[in-house]
Amino acid sequence: AQSVTQLDSQVPVFEEAPVELRCNYSSSVSVYLFWYVQYPNQGLQLLLKYLSGSTLVKGINGFEAEFNKSQTSFHLRKPSVHISDTAEYFCAVSPTNTGGFKTIFGAGTRLFVKA
Amino acid sequence: GAVVSQHPSWVICKSGTSVKIECRSLDFQATTMFWYRQFPKQSLMLMATSNEGSKATYEQGVEKDKFLINHASLTLSTLTVTSAHPEDSSFYICSAKRGAPDTGELFFGEGSRLTVL
């Protein structure tokens, strides 16, 4: 079975400051890793994904994440946040042998960017 | 990218009535769609997996007679909340997976907020 732990439920940060949203996962099989963003009253939108290869993954809106297999982590980072980055962020894992059928989501981290 | 559209975005209904929510994949064929329920400030709870041309697979604890799912075509899945009650009020989200290339990525609809009075 898989599990996803997002270590921070809320992260307040000032505009233009860097931010890191933490995600740890547990799985006995190899997984794909994802970060999704959800703006208020909207569905989820893919920020970035790790399938294989380089452990540093770049996504949309200036976000990046690094896959660390030994620490089973996939932390999301942005060097300088904007007000518009205020949203809910979900880390997710999907076993590579299930094609997305068993995607597990973390509880979410609310990023609040202050002026 | 792949686009999934969900309709309606907002719906208010009286207790005891039924409400249908549609989920469409606009530019790809989705053999499998997923329906989630999301409570305020919480993560997504998978309700069921919808496969085109076959019965949906419901997660444990989800009443299949309450939440009817139909996946009649490769681009449309519907969720009908039957005899809705105030406790069914929630944000419902659908997602779809693309057949190929299959990377496990899910494409989400915009969500539907149901309020039952």
PDB file of N, CA, C and O in Angstrom, chain A residues 32 34 36 38 41-46 49 51 88 90 94 98-103 105-108 110, chain B residues 10 32 34 36 38 41-44 46 49 51 59 91 93 97 102-106 108-111 113:
ATOM      1  N   TYR A  32       5.106   6.797  -9.580  1.00  0.00           N
ATOM      2  CA  TYR A  32       5.199   8.105 -10.200  1.00  0.00           C
ATOM      3  C   TYR A  32       4.792   9.108  -9.122  1.00  0.00           C
ATOM      4  O   TYR A  32       3.965   8.814  -8.258  1.00  0.00           O
ATOM      5  N   PHE A  34       3.596  13.226  -8.227  1.00  0.00           N
ATOM      6  CA  PHE A  34       2.940  14.400  -8.803  1.00  0.00           C
ATOM      7  C   PHE A  34       2.738  15.482  -7.735  1.00  0.00           C
ATOM      8  O   PHE A  34       2.598  15.192  -6.550  1.00  0.00           O
ATOM      9  N   TYR A  36      -0.072  18.627  -7.580  1.00  0.00           N
ATOM     10  CA  TYR A  36      -1.207  19.311  -8.196  1.00  0.00           C
ATOM     11  C   TYR A  36      -1.514  20.566  -7.391  1.00  0.00           C
ATOM     12  O   TYR A  36      -1.306  20.610  -6.179  1.00  0.00           O
ATOM     13  N   GLN A  38      -4.650  23.430  -6.526  1.00  0.00           N
ATOM     14  CA  GLN A  38      -6.081  23.680  -6.595  1.00  0.00           C
ATOM     15  C   GLN A  38      -6.364  25.105  -6.140  1.00  0.00           C
ATOM     16  O   GLN A  38      -6.114  25.464  -4.989  1.00  0.00           O
ATOM     17  N   ASN A  41     -12.450  26.803  -5.377  1.00  0.00           N
ATOM     18  CA  ASN A  41     -13.621  26.387  -6.154  1.00  0.00           C
ATOM     19  C   ASN A  41     -13.275  25.892  -7.556  1.00  0.00           C
ATOM     20  O   ASN A  41     -14.049  26.070  -8.499  1.00  0.00           O
ATOM     21  N   GLN A  42     -12.115  25.305  -7.679  1.00  0.00           N
ATOM     22  CA  GLN A  42     -11.712  24.744  -8.962  1.00  0.00           C
ATOM     23  C   GLN A  42     -11.201  23.332  -8.780  1.00  0.00           C
ATOM     24  O   GLN A  42     -10.941  22.871  -7.672  1.00  0.00           O
ATOM     25  N   GLY A  43     -11.047  22.641  -9.893  1.00  0.00           N
ATOM     26  CA  GLY A  43     -10.458  21.313  -9.856  1.00  0.00           C
ATOM     27  C   GLY A  43      -8.956  21.407  -9.687  1.00  0.00           C
ATOM     28  O   GLY A  43      -8.407  22.483  -9.450  1.00  0.00           O
ATOM     29  N   LEU A  44      -8.277  20.281  -9.800  1.00  0.00           N
ATOM     30  CA  LEU A  44      -6.834  20.255  -9.634  1.00  0.00           C
ATOM     31  C   LEU A  44      -6.136  20.406 -10.978  1.00  0.00           C
ATOM     32  O   LEU A  44      -6.621  19.935 -12.006  1.00  0.00           O
ATOM     33  N   GLN A  45      -4.997  21.034 -10.932  1.00  0.00           N
ATOM     34  CA  GLN A  45      -4.193  21.253 -12.133  1.00  0.00           C
ATOM     35  C   GLN A  45      -2.783  20.722 -11.867  1.00  0.00           C
ATOM     36  O   GLN A  45      -2.221  20.970 -10.803  1.00  0.00           O
ATOM     37  N   LEU A  46      -2.240  20.006 -12.816  1.00  0.00           N
ATOM     38  CA  LEU A  46      -0.903  19.438 -12.631  1.00  0.00           C
ATOM     39  C   LEU A  46       0.156  20.537 -12.638  1.00  0.00           C
ATOM     40  O   LEU A  46       0.209  21.357 -13.537  1.00  0.00           O
ATOM     41  N   LYS A  49       5.487  16.582 -12.548  1.00  0.00           N
ATOM     42  CA  LYS A  49       5.460  15.146 -12.289  1.00  0.00           C
ATOM     43  C   LYS A  49       6.854  14.569 -12.435  1.00  0.00           C
ATOM     44  O   LYS A  49       7.678  15.066 -13.215  1.00  0.00           O
ATOM     45  N   LEU A  51       8.499  10.987 -13.419  1.00  0.00           N
ATOM     46  CA  LEU A  51       8.254   9.640 -13.938  1.00  0.00           C
ATOM     47  C   LEU A  51       9.532   8.812 -13.856  1.00  0.00           C
ATOM     48  O   LEU A  51       9.519   7.665 -13.408  1.00  0.00           O
ATOM     49  N   GLU A  88      -4.199  25.665  -2.718  1.00  0.00           N
ATOM     50  CA  GLU A  88      -3.981  24.396  -2.029  1.00  0.00           C
ATOM     51  C   GLU A  88      -3.118  23.526  -2.933  1.00  0.00           C
ATOM     52  O   GLU A  88      -3.361  23.435  -4.136  1.00  0.00           O
ATOM     53  N   PHE A  90      -1.409  19.719  -3.557  1.00  0.00           N
ATOM     54  CA  PHE A  90      -1.524  18.308  -3.218  1.00  0.00           C
ATOM     55  C   PHE A  90      -0.381  17.509  -3.839  1.00  0.00           C
ATOM     56  O   PHE A  90      -0.125  17.601  -5.039  1.00  0.00           O
ATOM     57  N   SER A  94       1.431   7.477  -7.596  1.00  0.00           N
ATOM     58  CA  SER A  94       0.703   6.467  -8.347  1.00  0.00           C
ATOM     59  C   SER A  94       1.653   5.336  -8.678  1.00  0.00           C
ATOM     60  O   SER A  94       2.684   5.558  -9.320  1.00  0.00           O
ATOM     61  N   THR A  98       0.095   0.553 -12.149  1.00  0.00           N
ATOM     62  CA  THR A  98      -1.364   0.660 -12.116  1.00  0.00           C
ATOM     63  C   THR A  98      -1.901   1.732 -13.042  1.00  0.00           C
ATOM     64  O   THR A  98      -3.108   1.908 -13.134  1.00  0.00           O
ATOM     65  N   GLY A  99      -1.024   2.479 -13.693  1.00  0.00           N
ATOM     66  CA  GLY A  99      -1.463   3.474 -14.658  1.00  0.00           C
ATOM     67  C   GLY A  99      -2.391   4.534 -14.101  1.00  0.00           C
ATOM     68  O   GLY A  99      -3.291   5.011 -14.783  1.00  0.00           O
ATOM     69  N   GLY A 100      -2.202   4.895 -12.861  1.00  0.00           N
ATOM     70  CA  GLY A 100      -3.023   5.968 -12.306  1.00  0.00           C
ATOM     71  C   GLY A 100      -4.284   5.505 -11.623  1.00  0.00           C
ATOM     72  O   GLY A 100      -5.020   6.304 -11.054  1.00  0.00           O
ATOM     73  N   PHE A 101      -4.553   4.218 -11.651  1.00  0.00           N
ATOM     74  CA  PHE A 101      -5.774   3.733 -11.031  1.00  0.00           C
ATOM     75  C   PHE A 101      -5.756   3.870  -9.520  1.00  0.00           C
ATOM     76  O   PHE A 101      -6.789   3.931  -8.890  1.00  0.00           O
ATOM     77  N   LYS A 102      -4.586   3.851  -8.947  1.00  0.00           N
ATOM     78  CA  LYS A 102      -4.510   3.899  -7.500  1.00  0.00           C
ATOM     79  C   LYS A 102      -3.733   5.120  -7.044  1.00  0.00           C
ATOM     80  O   LYS A 102      -2.840   5.021  -6.223  1.00  0.00           O
ATOM     81  N   THR A 103      -4.080   6.252  -7.576  1.00  0.00           N
ATOM     82  CA  THR A 103      -3.422   7.485  -7.165  1.00  0.00           C
ATOM     83  C   THR A 103      -3.824   7.822  -5.742  1.00  0.00           C
ATOM     84  O   THR A 103      -5.006   7.838  -5.405  1.00  0.00           O
ATOM     85  N   PHE A 105      -3.555  10.686  -2.749  1.00  0.00           N
ATOM     86  CA  PHE A 105      -3.282  12.096  -2.533  1.00  0.00           C
ATOM     87  C   PHE A 105      -2.914  12.355  -1.078  1.00  0.00           C
ATOM     88  O   PHE A 105      -3.443  11.716  -0.168  1.00  0.00           O
ATOM     89  N   GLY A 106      -2.043  13.323  -0.881  1.00  0.00           N
ATOM     90  CA  GLY A 106      -1.793  13.804   0.459  1.00  0.00           C
ATOM     91  C   GLY A 106      -2.950  14.670   0.931  1.00  0.00           C
ATOM     92  O   GLY A 106      -3.883  14.947   0.177  1.00  0.00           O
ATOM     93  N   ALA A 107      -2.862  15.101   2.162  1.00  0.00           N
ATOM     94  CA  ALA A 107      -3.951  15.873   2.758  1.00  0.00           C
ATOM     95  C   ALA A 107      -3.986  17.306   2.255  1.00  0.00           C
ATOM     96  O   ALA A 107      -4.977  18.003   2.454  1.00  0.00           O
ATOM     97  N   GLY A 108      -2.915  17.729   1.604  1.00  0.00           N
ATOM     98  CA  GLY A 108      -2.884  19.077   1.061  1.00  0.00           C
ATOM     99  C   GLY A 108      -2.143  20.055   1.955  1.00  0.00           C
ATOM    100  O   GLY A 108      -2.099  19.893   3.174  1.00  0.00           O
ATOM    101  N   ARG A 110      -1.954  24.270   2.364  1.00  0.00           N
ATOM    102  CA  ARG A 110      -2.478  25.563   1.929  1.00  0.00           C
ATOM    103  C   ARG A 110      -1.355  26.583   1.967  1.00  0.00           C
ATOM    104  O   ARG A 110      -0.820  26.884   3.032  1.00  0.00           O
TER     105      ARG A 110
ATOM    106  N   TRP B  10     -21.969  24.928 -10.196  1.00  0.00           N
ATOM    107  CA  TRP B  10     -22.690  25.132  -8.945  1.00  0.00           C
ATOM    108  C   TRP B  10     -24.112  24.602  -9.119  1.00  0.00           C
ATOM    109  O   TRP B  10     -24.716  24.783 -10.173  1.00  0.00           O
ATOM    110  N   THR B  32     -11.303   5.603 -18.642  1.00  0.00           N
ATOM    111  CA  THR B  32     -11.530   5.558 -17.199  1.00  0.00           C
ATOM    112  C   THR B  32     -11.632   6.965 -16.640  1.00  0.00           C
ATOM    113  O   THR B  32     -10.810   7.822 -16.950  1.00  0.00           O
ATOM    114  N   PHE B  34     -12.669   9.087 -12.845  1.00  0.00           N
ATOM    115  CA  PHE B  34     -12.756   8.928 -11.401  1.00  0.00           C
ATOM    116  C   PHE B  34     -13.635  10.028 -10.832  1.00  0.00           C
ATOM    117  O   PHE B  34     -13.594  11.176 -11.293  1.00  0.00           O
ATOM    118  N   TYR B  36     -14.557  12.070  -7.235  1.00  0.00           N
ATOM    119  CA  TYR B  36     -14.088  12.351  -5.898  1.00  0.00           C
ATOM    120  C   TYR B  36     -15.085  13.262  -5.186  1.00  0.00           C
ATOM    121  O   TYR B  36     -15.828  14.020  -5.814  1.00  0.00           O
ATOM    122  N   GLN B  38     -14.869  16.157  -2.043  1.00  0.00           N
ATOM    123  CA  GLN B  38     -13.927  16.925  -1.254  1.00  0.00           C
ATOM    124  C   GLN B  38     -14.672  17.770  -0.244  1.00  0.00           C
ATOM    125  O   GLN B  38     -15.500  18.611  -0.604  1.00  0.00           O
ATOM    126  N   LYS B  41     -11.452  22.133   3.132  1.00  0.00           N
ATOM    127  CA  LYS B  41     -10.084  22.083   3.652  1.00  0.00           C
ATOM    128  C   LYS B  41      -9.574  20.653   3.840  1.00  0.00           C
ATOM    129  O   LYS B  41      -8.760  20.395   4.721  1.00  0.00           O
ATOM    130  N   GLN B  42     -10.073  19.757   3.028  1.00  0.00           N
ATOM    131  CA  GLN B  42      -9.614  18.374   3.091  1.00  0.00           C
ATOM    132  C   GLN B  42      -9.177  17.891   1.727  1.00  0.00           C
ATOM    133  O   GLN B  42      -9.388  18.561   0.713  1.00  0.00           O
ATOM    134  N   SER B  43      -8.568  16.735   1.721  1.00  0.00           N
ATOM    135  CA  SER B  43      -8.097  16.175   0.462  1.00  0.00           C
ATOM    136  C   SER B  43      -9.255  15.532  -0.296  1.00  0.00           C
ATOM    137  O   SER B  43     -10.395  15.534   0.155  1.00  0.00           O
ATOM    138  N   LEU B  44      -8.925  14.989  -1.440  1.00  0.00           N
ATOM    139  CA  LEU B  44      -9.936  14.338  -2.259  1.00  0.00           C
ATOM    140  C   LEU B  44     -10.195  12.921  -1.755  1.00  0.00           C
ATOM    141  O   LEU B  44      -9.264  12.184  -1.450  1.00  0.00           O
ATOM    142  N   LEU B  46     -11.688   9.476  -3.010  1.00  0.00           N
ATOM    143  CA  LEU B  46     -12.146   8.761  -4.189  1.00  0.00           C
ATOM    144  C   LEU B  46     -13.461   8.054  -3.877  1.00  0.00           C
ATOM    145  O   LEU B  46     -13.549   7.299  -2.907  1.00  0.00           O
ATOM    146  N   THR B  49     -14.601   4.525  -9.436  1.00  0.00           N
ATOM    147  CA  THR B  49     -13.892   4.498 -10.718  1.00  0.00           C
ATOM    148  C   THR B  49     -14.889   4.110 -11.791  1.00  0.00           C
ATOM    149  O   THR B  49     -15.585   3.088 -11.664  1.00  0.00           O
ATOM    150  N   ASN B  51     -15.654   3.118 -15.632  1.00  0.00           N
ATOM    151  CA  ASN B  51     -15.080   2.556 -16.854  1.00  0.00           C
ATOM    152  C   ASN B  51     -16.120   2.559 -17.970  1.00  0.00           C
ATOM    153  O   ASN B  51     -17.263   2.151 -17.758  1.00  0.00           O
ATOM    154  N   GLU B  59     -15.771   2.732  -4.064  1.00  0.00           N
ATOM    155  CA  GLU B  59     -14.906   2.561  -2.898  1.00  0.00           C
ATOM    156  C   GLU B  59     -15.756   2.143  -1.693  1.00  0.00           C
ATOM    157  O   GLU B  59     -16.972   2.375  -1.642  1.00  0.00           O
ATOM    158  N   PHE B  91     -18.225  19.325  -2.515  1.00  0.00           N
ATOM    159  CA  PHE B  91     -17.583  19.659  -3.782  1.00  0.00           C
ATOM    160  C   PHE B  91     -17.217  18.336  -4.453  1.00  0.00           C
ATOM    161  O   PHE B  91     -16.497  17.524  -3.875  1.00  0.00           O
ATOM    162  N   ILE B  93     -15.582  16.348  -7.676  1.00  0.00           N
ATOM    163  CA  ILE B  93     -14.598  16.550  -8.739  1.00  0.00           C
ATOM    164  C   ILE B  93     -14.433  15.256  -9.525  1.00  0.00           C
ATOM    165  O   ILE B  93     -14.400  14.167  -8.935  1.00  0.00           O
ATOM    166  N   LYS B  97      -8.209   9.613 -16.963  1.00  0.00           N
ATOM    167  CA  LYS B  97      -6.862   9.223 -17.369  1.00  0.00           C
ATOM    168  C   LYS B  97      -6.870   8.938 -18.848  1.00  0.00           C
ATOM    169  O   LYS B  97      -7.846   8.422 -19.396  1.00  0.00           O
ATOM    170  N   ASP B 102       0.285   6.657 -21.202  1.00  0.00           N
ATOM    171  CA  ASP B 102      -0.243   6.511 -19.854  1.00  0.00           C
ATOM    172  C   ASP B 102       0.880   6.701 -18.860  1.00  0.00           C
ATOM    173  O   ASP B 102       1.715   5.822 -18.661  1.00  0.00           O
ATOM    174  N   THR B 103       0.891   7.851 -18.222  1.00  0.00           N
ATOM    175  CA  THR B 103       1.924   8.149 -17.249  1.00  0.00           C
ATOM    176  C   THR B 103       1.364   8.219 -15.836  1.00  0.00           C
ATOM    177  O   THR B 103       2.054   8.641 -14.919  1.00  0.00           O
ATOM    178  N   GLY B 104       0.118   7.846 -15.688  1.00  0.00           N
ATOM    179  CA  GLY B 104      -0.505   7.948 -14.376  1.00  0.00           C
ATOM    180  C   GLY B 104      -1.055   9.331 -14.089  1.00  0.00           C
ATOM    181  O   GLY B 104      -1.701   9.543 -13.069  1.00  0.00           O
ATOM    182  N   GLU B 105      -0.794  10.277 -14.989  1.00  0.00           N
ATOM    183  CA  GLU B 105      -1.307  11.631 -14.772  1.00  0.00           C
ATOM    184  C   GLU B 105      -2.809  11.650 -14.901  1.00  0.00           C
ATOM    185  O   GLU B 105      -3.391  10.992 -15.769  1.00  0.00           O
ATOM    186  N   LEU B 106      -3.436  12.411 -14.043  1.00  0.00           N
ATOM    187  CA  LEU B 106      -4.877  12.573 -14.077  1.00  0.00           C
ATOM    188  C   LEU B 106      -5.224  13.985 -14.534  1.00  0.00           C
ATOM    189  O   LEU B 106      -4.538  14.946 -14.195  1.00  0.00           O
ATOM    190  N   PHE B 108      -8.188  16.802 -14.429  1.00  0.00           N
ATOM    191  CA  PHE B 108      -9.326  17.077 -13.567  1.00  0.00           C
ATOM    192  C   PHE B 108     -10.314  18.047 -14.186  1.00  0.00           C
ATOM    193  O   PHE B 108      -9.938  18.984 -14.901  1.00  0.00           O
ATOM    194  N   GLY B 109     -11.583  17.840 -13.864  1.00  0.00           N
ATOM    195  CA  GLY B 109     -12.600  18.818 -14.174  1.00  0.00           C
ATOM    196  C   GLY B 109     -12.523  19.961 -13.173  1.00  0.00           C
ATOM    197  O   GLY B 109     -11.757  19.931 -12.213  1.00  0.00           O
ATOM    198  N   GLU B 110     -13.367  20.957 -13.422  1.00  0.00           N
ATOM    199  CA  GLU B 110     -13.321  22.166 -12.593  1.00  0.00           C
ATOM    200  C   GLU B 110     -14.000  21.980 -11.245  1.00  0.00           C
ATOM    201  O   GLU B 110     -13.885  22.819 -10.360  1.00  0.00           O
ATOM    202  N   GLY B 111     -14.741  20.891 -11.105  1.00  0.00           N
ATOM    203  CA  GLY B 111     -15.448  20.653  -9.858  1.00  0.00           C
ATOM    204  C   GLY B 111     -16.876  21.166  -9.906  1.00  0.00           C
ATOM    205  O   GLY B 111     -17.203  22.094 -10.657  1.00  0.00           O
ATOM    206  N   ARG B 113     -19.952  22.241  -7.146  1.00  0.00           N
ATOM    207  CA  ARG B 113     -20.344  22.438  -5.738  1.00  0.00           C
ATOM    208  C   ARG B 113     -21.836  22.209  -5.615  1.00  0.00           C
ATOM    209  O   ARG B 113     -22.638  22.925  -6.214  1.00  0.00           O
TER     210      ARG B 113
END
